PDB file of N, CA and C in Angstrom:
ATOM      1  N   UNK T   1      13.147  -7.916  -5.834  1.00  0.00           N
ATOM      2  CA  UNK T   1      13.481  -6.509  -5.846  1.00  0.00           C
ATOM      3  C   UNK T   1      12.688  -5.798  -4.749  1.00  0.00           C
ATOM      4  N   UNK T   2      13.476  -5.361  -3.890  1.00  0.00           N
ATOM      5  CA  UNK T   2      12.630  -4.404  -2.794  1.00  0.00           C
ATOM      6  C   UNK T   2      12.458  -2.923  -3.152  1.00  0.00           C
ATOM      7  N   UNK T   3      10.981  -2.472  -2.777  1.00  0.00           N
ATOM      8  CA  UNK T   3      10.274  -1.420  -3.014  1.00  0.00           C
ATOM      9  C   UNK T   3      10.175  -0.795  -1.901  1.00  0.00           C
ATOM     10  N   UNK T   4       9.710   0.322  -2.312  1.00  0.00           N
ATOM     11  CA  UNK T   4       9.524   1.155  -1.058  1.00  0.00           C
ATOM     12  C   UNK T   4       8.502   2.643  -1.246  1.00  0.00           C
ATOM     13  N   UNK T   5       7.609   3.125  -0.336  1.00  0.00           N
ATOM     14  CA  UNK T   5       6.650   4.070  -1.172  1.00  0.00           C
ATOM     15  C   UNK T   5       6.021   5.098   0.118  1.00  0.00           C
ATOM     16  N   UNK T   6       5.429   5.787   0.128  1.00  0.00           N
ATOM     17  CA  UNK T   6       4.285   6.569   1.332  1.00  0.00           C
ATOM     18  C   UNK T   6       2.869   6.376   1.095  1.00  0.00           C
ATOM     19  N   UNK T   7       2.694   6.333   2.536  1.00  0.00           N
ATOM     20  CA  UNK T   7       1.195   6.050   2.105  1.00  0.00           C
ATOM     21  C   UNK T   7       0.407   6.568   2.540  1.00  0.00           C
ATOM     22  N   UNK T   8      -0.386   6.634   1.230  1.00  0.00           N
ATOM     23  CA  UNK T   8      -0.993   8.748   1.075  1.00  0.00           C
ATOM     24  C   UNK T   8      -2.679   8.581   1.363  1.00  0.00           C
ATOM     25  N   UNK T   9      -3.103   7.550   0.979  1.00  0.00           N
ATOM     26  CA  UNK T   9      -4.449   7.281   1.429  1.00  0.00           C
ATOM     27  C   UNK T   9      -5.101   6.343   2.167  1.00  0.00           C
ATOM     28  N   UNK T  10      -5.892   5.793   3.383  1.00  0.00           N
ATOM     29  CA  UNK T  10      -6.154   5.237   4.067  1.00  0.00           C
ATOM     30  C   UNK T  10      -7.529   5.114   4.102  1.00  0.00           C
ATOM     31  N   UNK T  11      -8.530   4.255   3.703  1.00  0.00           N
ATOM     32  CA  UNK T  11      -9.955   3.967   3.904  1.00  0.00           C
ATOM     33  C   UNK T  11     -10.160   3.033   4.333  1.00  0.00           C
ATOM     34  N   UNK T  12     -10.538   3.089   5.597  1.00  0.00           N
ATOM     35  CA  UNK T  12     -10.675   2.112   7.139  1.00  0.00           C
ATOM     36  C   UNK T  12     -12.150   1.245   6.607  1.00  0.00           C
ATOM     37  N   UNK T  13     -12.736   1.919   5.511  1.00  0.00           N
ATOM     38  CA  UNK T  13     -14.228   1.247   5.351  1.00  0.00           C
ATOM     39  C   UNK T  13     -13.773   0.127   4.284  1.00  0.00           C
ATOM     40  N   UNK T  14     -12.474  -0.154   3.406  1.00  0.00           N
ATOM     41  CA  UNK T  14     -12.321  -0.939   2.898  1.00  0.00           C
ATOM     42  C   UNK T  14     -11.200  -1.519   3.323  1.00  0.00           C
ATOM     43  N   UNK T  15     -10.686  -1.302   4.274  1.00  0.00           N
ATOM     44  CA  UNK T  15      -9.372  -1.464   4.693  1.00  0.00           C
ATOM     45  C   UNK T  15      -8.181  -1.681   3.562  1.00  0.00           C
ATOM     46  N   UNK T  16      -8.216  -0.319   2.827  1.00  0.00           N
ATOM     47  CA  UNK T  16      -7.555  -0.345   1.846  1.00  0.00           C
ATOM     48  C   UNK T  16      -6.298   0.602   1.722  1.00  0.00           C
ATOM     49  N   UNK T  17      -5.466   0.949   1.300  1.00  0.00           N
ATOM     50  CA  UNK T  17      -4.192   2.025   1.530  1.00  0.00           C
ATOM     51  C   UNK T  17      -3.931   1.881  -0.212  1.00  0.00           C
ATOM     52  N   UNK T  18      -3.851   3.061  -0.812  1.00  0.00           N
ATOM     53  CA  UNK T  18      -2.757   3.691  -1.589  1.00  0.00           C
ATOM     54  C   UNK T  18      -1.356   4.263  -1.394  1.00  0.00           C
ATOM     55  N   UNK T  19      -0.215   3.477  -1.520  1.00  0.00           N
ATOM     56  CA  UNK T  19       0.951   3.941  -1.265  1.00  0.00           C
ATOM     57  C   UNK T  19       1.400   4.453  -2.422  1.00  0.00           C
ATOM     58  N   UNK T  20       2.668   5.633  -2.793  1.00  0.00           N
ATOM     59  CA  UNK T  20       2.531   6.384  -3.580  1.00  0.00           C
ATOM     60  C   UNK T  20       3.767   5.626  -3.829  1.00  0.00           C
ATOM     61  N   UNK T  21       4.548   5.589  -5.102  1.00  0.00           N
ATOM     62  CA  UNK T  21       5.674   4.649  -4.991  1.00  0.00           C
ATOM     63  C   UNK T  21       6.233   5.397  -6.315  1.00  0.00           C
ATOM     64  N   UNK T  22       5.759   6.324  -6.880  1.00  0.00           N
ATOM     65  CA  UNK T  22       7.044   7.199  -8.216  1.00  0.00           C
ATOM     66  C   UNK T  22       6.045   7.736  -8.681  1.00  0.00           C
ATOM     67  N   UNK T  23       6.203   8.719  -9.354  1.00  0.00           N
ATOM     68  CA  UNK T  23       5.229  10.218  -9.929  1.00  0.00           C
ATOM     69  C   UNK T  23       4.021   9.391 -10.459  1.00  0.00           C
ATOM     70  N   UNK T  24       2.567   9.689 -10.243  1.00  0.00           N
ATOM     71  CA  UNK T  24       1.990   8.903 -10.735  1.00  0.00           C
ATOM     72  C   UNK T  24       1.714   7.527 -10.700  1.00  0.00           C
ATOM     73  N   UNK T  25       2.239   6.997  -9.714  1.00  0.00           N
ATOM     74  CA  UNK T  25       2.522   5.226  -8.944  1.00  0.00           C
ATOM     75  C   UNK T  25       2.505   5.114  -8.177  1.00  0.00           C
ATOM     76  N   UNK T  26       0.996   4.329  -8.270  1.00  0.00           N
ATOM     77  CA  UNK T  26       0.419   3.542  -6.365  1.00  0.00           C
ATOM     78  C   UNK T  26       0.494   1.830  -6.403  1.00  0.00           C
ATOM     79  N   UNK T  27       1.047   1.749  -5.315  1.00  0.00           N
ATOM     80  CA  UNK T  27       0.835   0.327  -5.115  1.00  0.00           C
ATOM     81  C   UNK T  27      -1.033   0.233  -4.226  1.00  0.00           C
ATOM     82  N   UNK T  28      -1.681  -0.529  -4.345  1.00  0.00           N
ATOM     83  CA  UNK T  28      -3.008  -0.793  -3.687  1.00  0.00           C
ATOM     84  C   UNK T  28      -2.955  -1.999  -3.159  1.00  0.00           C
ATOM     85  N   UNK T  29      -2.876  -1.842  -1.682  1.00  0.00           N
ATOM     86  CA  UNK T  29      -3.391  -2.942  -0.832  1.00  0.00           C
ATOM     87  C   UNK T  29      -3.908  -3.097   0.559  1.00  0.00           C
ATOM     88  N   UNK T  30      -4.725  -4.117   0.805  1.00  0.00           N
ATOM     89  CA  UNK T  30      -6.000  -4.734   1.675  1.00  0.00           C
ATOM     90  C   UNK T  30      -4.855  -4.733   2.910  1.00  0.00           C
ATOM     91  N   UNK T  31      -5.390  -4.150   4.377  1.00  0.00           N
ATOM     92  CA  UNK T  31      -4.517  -4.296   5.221  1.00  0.00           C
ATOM     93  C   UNK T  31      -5.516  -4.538   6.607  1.00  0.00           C
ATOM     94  N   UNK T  32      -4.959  -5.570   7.437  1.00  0.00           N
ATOM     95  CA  UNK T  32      -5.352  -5.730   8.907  1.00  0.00           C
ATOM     96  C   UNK T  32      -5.541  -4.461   9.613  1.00  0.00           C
ATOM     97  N   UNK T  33      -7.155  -3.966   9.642  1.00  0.00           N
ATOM     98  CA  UNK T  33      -7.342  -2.856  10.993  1.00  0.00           C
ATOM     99  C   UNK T  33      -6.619  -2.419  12.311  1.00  0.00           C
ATOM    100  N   UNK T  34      -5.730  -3.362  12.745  1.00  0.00           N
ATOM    101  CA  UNK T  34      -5.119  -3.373  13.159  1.00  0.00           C
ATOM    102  C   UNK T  34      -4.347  -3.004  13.406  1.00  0.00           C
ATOM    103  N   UNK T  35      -3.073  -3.179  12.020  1.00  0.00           N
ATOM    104  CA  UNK T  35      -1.758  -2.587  12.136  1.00  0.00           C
ATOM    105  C   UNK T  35      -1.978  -0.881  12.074  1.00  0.00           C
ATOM    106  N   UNK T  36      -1.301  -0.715  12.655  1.00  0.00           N
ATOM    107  CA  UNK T  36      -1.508   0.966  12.846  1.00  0.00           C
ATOM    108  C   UNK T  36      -0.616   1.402  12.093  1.00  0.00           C
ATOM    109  N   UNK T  37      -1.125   2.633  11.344  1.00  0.00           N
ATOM    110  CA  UNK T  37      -0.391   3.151  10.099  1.00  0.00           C
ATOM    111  C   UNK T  37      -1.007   4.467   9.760  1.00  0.00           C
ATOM    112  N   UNK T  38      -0.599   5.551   9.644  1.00  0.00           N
ATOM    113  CA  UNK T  38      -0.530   6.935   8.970  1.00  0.00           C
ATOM    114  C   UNK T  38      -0.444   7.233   7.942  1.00  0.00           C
ATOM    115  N   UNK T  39      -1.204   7.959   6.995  1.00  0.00           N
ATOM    116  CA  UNK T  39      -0.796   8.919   6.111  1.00  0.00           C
ATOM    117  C   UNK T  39       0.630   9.439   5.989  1.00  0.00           C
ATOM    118  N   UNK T  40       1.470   9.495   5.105  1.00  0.00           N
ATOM    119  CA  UNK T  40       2.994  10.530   5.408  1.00  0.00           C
ATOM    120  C   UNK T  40       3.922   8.631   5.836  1.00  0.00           C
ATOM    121  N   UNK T  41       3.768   7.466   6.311  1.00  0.00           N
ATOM    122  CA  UNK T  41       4.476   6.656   6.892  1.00  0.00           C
ATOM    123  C   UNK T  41       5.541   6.512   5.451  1.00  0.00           C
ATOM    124  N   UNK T  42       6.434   5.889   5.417  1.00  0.00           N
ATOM    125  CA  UNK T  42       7.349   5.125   4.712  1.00  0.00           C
ATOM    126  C   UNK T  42       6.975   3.772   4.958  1.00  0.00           C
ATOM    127  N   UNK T  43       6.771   2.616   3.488  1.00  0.00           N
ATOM    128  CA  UNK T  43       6.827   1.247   3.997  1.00  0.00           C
ATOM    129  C   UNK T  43       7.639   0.892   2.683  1.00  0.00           C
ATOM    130  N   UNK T  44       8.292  -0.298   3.146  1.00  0.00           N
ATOM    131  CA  UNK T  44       9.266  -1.037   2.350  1.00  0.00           C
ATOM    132  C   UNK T  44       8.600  -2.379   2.269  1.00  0.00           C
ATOM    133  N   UNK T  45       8.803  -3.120   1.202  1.00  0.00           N
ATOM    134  CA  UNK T  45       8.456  -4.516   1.322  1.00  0.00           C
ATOM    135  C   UNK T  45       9.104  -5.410   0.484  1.00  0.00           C
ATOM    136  N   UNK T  46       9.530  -6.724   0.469  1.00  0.00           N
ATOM    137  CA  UNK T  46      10.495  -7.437  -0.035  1.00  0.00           C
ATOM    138  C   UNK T  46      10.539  -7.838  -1.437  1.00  0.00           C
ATOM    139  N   UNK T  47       9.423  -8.256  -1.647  1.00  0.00           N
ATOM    140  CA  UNK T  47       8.493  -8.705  -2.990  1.00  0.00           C
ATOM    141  C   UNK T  47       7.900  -7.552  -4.270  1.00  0.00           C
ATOM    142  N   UNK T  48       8.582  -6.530  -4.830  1.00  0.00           N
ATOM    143  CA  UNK T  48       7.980  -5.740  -5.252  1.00  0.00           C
ATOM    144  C   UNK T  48       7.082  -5.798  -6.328  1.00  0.00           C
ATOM    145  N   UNK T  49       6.905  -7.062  -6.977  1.00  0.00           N
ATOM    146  CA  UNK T  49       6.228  -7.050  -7.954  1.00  0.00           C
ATOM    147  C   UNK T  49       4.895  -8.598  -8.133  1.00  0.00           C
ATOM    148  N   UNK T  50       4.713  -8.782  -5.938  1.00  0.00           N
ATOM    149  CA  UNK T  50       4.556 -10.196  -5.986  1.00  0.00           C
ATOM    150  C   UNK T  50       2.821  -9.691  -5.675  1.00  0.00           C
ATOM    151  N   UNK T  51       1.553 -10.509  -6.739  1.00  0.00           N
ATOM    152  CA  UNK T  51       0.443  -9.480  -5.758  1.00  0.00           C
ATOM    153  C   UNK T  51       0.294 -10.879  -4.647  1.00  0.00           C
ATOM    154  N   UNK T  52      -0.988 -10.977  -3.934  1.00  0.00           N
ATOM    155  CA  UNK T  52      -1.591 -11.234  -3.050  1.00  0.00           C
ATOM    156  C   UNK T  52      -0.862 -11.125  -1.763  1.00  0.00           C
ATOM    157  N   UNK T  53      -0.979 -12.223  -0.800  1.00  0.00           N
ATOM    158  CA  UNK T  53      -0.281 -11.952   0.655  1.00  0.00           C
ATOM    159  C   UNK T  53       1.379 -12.361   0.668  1.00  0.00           C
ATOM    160  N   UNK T  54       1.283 -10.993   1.520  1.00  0.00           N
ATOM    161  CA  UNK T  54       2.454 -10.599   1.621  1.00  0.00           C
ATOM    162  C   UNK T  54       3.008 -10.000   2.844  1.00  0.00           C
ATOM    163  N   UNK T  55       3.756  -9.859   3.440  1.00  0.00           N
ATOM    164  CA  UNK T  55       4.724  -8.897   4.476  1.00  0.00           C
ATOM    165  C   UNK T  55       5.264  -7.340   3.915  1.00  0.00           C
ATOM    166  N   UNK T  56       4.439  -6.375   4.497  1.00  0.00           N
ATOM    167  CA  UNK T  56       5.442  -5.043   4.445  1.00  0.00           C
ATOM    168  C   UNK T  56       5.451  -4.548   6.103  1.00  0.00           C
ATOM    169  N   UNK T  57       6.554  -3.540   5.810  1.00  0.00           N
ATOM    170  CA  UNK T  57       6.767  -2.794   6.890  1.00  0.00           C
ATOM    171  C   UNK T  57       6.908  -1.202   6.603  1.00  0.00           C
ATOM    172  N   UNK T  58       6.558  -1.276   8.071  1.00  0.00           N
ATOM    173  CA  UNK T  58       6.176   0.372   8.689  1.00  0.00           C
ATOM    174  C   UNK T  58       7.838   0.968   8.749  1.00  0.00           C
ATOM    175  N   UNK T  59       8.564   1.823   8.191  1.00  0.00           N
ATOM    176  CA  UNK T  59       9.957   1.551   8.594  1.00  0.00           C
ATOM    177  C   UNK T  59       9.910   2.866   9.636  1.00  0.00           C
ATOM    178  N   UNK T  60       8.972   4.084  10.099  1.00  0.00           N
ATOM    179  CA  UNK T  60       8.914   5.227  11.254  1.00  0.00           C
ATOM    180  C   UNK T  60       8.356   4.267  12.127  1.00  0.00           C
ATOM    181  N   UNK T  61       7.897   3.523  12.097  1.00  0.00           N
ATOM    182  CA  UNK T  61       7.577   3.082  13.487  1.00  0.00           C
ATOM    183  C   UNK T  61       8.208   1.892  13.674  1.00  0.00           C
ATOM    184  N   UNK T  62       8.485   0.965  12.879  1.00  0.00           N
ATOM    185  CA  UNK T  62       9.032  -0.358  13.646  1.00  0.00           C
ATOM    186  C   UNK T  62       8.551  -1.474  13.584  1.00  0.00           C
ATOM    187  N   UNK T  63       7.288  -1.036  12.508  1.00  0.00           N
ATOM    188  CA  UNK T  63       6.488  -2.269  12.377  1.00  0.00           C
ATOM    189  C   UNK T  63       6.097  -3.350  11.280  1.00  0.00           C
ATOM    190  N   UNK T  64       5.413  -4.086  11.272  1.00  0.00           N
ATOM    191  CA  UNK T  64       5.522  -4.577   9.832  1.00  0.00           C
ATOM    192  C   UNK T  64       3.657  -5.288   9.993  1.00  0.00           C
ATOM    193  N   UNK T  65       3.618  -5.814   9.047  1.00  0.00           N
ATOM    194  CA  UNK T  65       1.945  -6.216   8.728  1.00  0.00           C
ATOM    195  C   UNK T  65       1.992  -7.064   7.416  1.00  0.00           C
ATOM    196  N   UNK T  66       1.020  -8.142   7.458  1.00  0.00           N
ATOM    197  CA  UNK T  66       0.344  -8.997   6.912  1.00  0.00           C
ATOM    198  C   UNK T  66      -0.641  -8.058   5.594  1.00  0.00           C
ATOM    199  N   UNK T  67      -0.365  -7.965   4.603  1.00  0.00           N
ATOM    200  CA  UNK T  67      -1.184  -7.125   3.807  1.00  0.00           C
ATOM    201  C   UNK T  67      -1.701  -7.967   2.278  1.00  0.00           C
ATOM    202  N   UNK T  68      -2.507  -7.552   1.858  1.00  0.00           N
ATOM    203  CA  UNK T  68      -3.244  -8.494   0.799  1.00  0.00           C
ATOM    204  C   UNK T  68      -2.841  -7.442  -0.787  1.00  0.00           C
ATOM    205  N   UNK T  69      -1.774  -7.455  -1.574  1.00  0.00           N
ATOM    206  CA  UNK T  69      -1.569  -6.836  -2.330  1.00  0.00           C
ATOM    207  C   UNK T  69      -3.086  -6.757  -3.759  1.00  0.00           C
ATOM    208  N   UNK T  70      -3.490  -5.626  -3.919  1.00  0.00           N
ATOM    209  CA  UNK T  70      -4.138  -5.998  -4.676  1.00  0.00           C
ATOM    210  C   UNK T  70      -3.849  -5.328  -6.647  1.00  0.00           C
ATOM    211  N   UNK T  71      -2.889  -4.409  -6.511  1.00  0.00           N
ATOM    212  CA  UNK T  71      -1.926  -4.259  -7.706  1.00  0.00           C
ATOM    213  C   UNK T  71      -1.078  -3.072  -7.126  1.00  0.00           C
ATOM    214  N   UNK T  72       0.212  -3.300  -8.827  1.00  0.00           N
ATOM    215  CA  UNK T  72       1.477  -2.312  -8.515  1.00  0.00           C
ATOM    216  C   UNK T  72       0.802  -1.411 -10.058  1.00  0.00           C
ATOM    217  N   UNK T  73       1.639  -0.262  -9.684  1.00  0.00           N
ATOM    218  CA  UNK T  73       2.170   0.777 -11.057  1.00  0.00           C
ATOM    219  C   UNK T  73       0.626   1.101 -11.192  1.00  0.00           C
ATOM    220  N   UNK T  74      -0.700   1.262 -10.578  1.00  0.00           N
ATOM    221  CA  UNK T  74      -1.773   1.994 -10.252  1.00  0.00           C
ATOM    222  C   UNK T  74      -1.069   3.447 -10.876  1.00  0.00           C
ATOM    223  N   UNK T  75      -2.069   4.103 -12.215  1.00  0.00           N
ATOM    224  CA  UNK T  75      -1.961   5.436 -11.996  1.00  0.00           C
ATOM    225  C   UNK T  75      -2.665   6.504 -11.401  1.00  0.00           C
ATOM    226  N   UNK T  76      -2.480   7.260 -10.860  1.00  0.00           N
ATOM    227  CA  UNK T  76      -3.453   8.425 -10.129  1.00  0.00           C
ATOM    228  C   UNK T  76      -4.814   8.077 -10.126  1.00  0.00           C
ATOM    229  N   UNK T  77      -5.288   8.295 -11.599  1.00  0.00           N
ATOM    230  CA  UNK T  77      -6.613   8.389 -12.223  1.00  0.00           C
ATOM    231  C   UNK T  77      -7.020   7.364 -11.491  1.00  0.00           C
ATOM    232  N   UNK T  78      -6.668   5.774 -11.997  1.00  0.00           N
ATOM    233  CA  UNK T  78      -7.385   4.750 -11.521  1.00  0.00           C
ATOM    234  C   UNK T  78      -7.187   4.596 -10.474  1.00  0.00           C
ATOM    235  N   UNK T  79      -6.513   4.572  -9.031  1.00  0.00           N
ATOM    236  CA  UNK T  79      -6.420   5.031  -8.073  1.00  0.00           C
ATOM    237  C   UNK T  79      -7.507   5.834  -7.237  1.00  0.00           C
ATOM    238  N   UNK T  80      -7.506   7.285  -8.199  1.00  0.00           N
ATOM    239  CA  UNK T  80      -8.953   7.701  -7.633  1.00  0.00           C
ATOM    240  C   UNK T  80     -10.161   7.420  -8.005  1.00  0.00           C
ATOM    241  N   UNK T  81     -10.191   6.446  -8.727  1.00  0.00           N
ATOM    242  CA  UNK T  81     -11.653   5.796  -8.980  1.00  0.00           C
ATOM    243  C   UNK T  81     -11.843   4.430  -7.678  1.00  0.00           C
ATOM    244  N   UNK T  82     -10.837   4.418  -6.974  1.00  0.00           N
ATOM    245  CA  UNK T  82     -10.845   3.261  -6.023  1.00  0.00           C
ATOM    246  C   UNK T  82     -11.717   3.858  -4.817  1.00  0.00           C
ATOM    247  N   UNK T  83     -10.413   5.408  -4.591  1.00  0.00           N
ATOM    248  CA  UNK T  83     -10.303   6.138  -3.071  1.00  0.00           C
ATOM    249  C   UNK T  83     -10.821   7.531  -3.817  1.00  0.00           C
ATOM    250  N   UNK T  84     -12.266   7.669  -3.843  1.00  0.00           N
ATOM    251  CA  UNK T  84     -12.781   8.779  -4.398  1.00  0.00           C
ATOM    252  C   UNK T  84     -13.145  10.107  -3.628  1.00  0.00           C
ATOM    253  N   UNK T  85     -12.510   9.661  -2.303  1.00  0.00           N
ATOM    254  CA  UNK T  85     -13.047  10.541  -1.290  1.00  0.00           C
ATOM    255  C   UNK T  85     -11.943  11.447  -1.177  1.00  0.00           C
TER     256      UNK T  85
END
């Protein structure tokens, strides 16, 4: 089942992203410094319910990335106990 979400938080010190994926629903995952990615992006990914490594993509820019899923259906709360900043 393919997913799809924005991704609303970015902490370069854990190389970590919260993507927002339905009221109250973050997906959380470990991503290559590398791939370049924004706040506000759209990403889609194939596997929606698969954790560890995986393939998503950037779908505004064109890109895609190697990412380390680390859970789905995250609510807010626990979320911001991750990305407290």
């Amino acid at each position: 089942m393919r997913r799809n979400g924005t991704i609303t938080i970015i902490d370069p010190d854990q190389c970590a992203v919260a993507i927002a994926t339905g009221p109250d629903e973050y997906t959380i995952i470990e991503i290559d410094p590398e791939w370049r990615i924004d706040v506000g992006d759209a990403v889609e990914w194939e596997n929606g319910e698969e954790l560890g490594f995986q393939s998503y993509e950037n779908v505004g820019k064109g890109s895609a990335g190697d990412v380390f899923v680390q859970n789905h259906y995250v609510s807010e709360k626990a979320m911001r106990l991750q990305f407290p900043g």
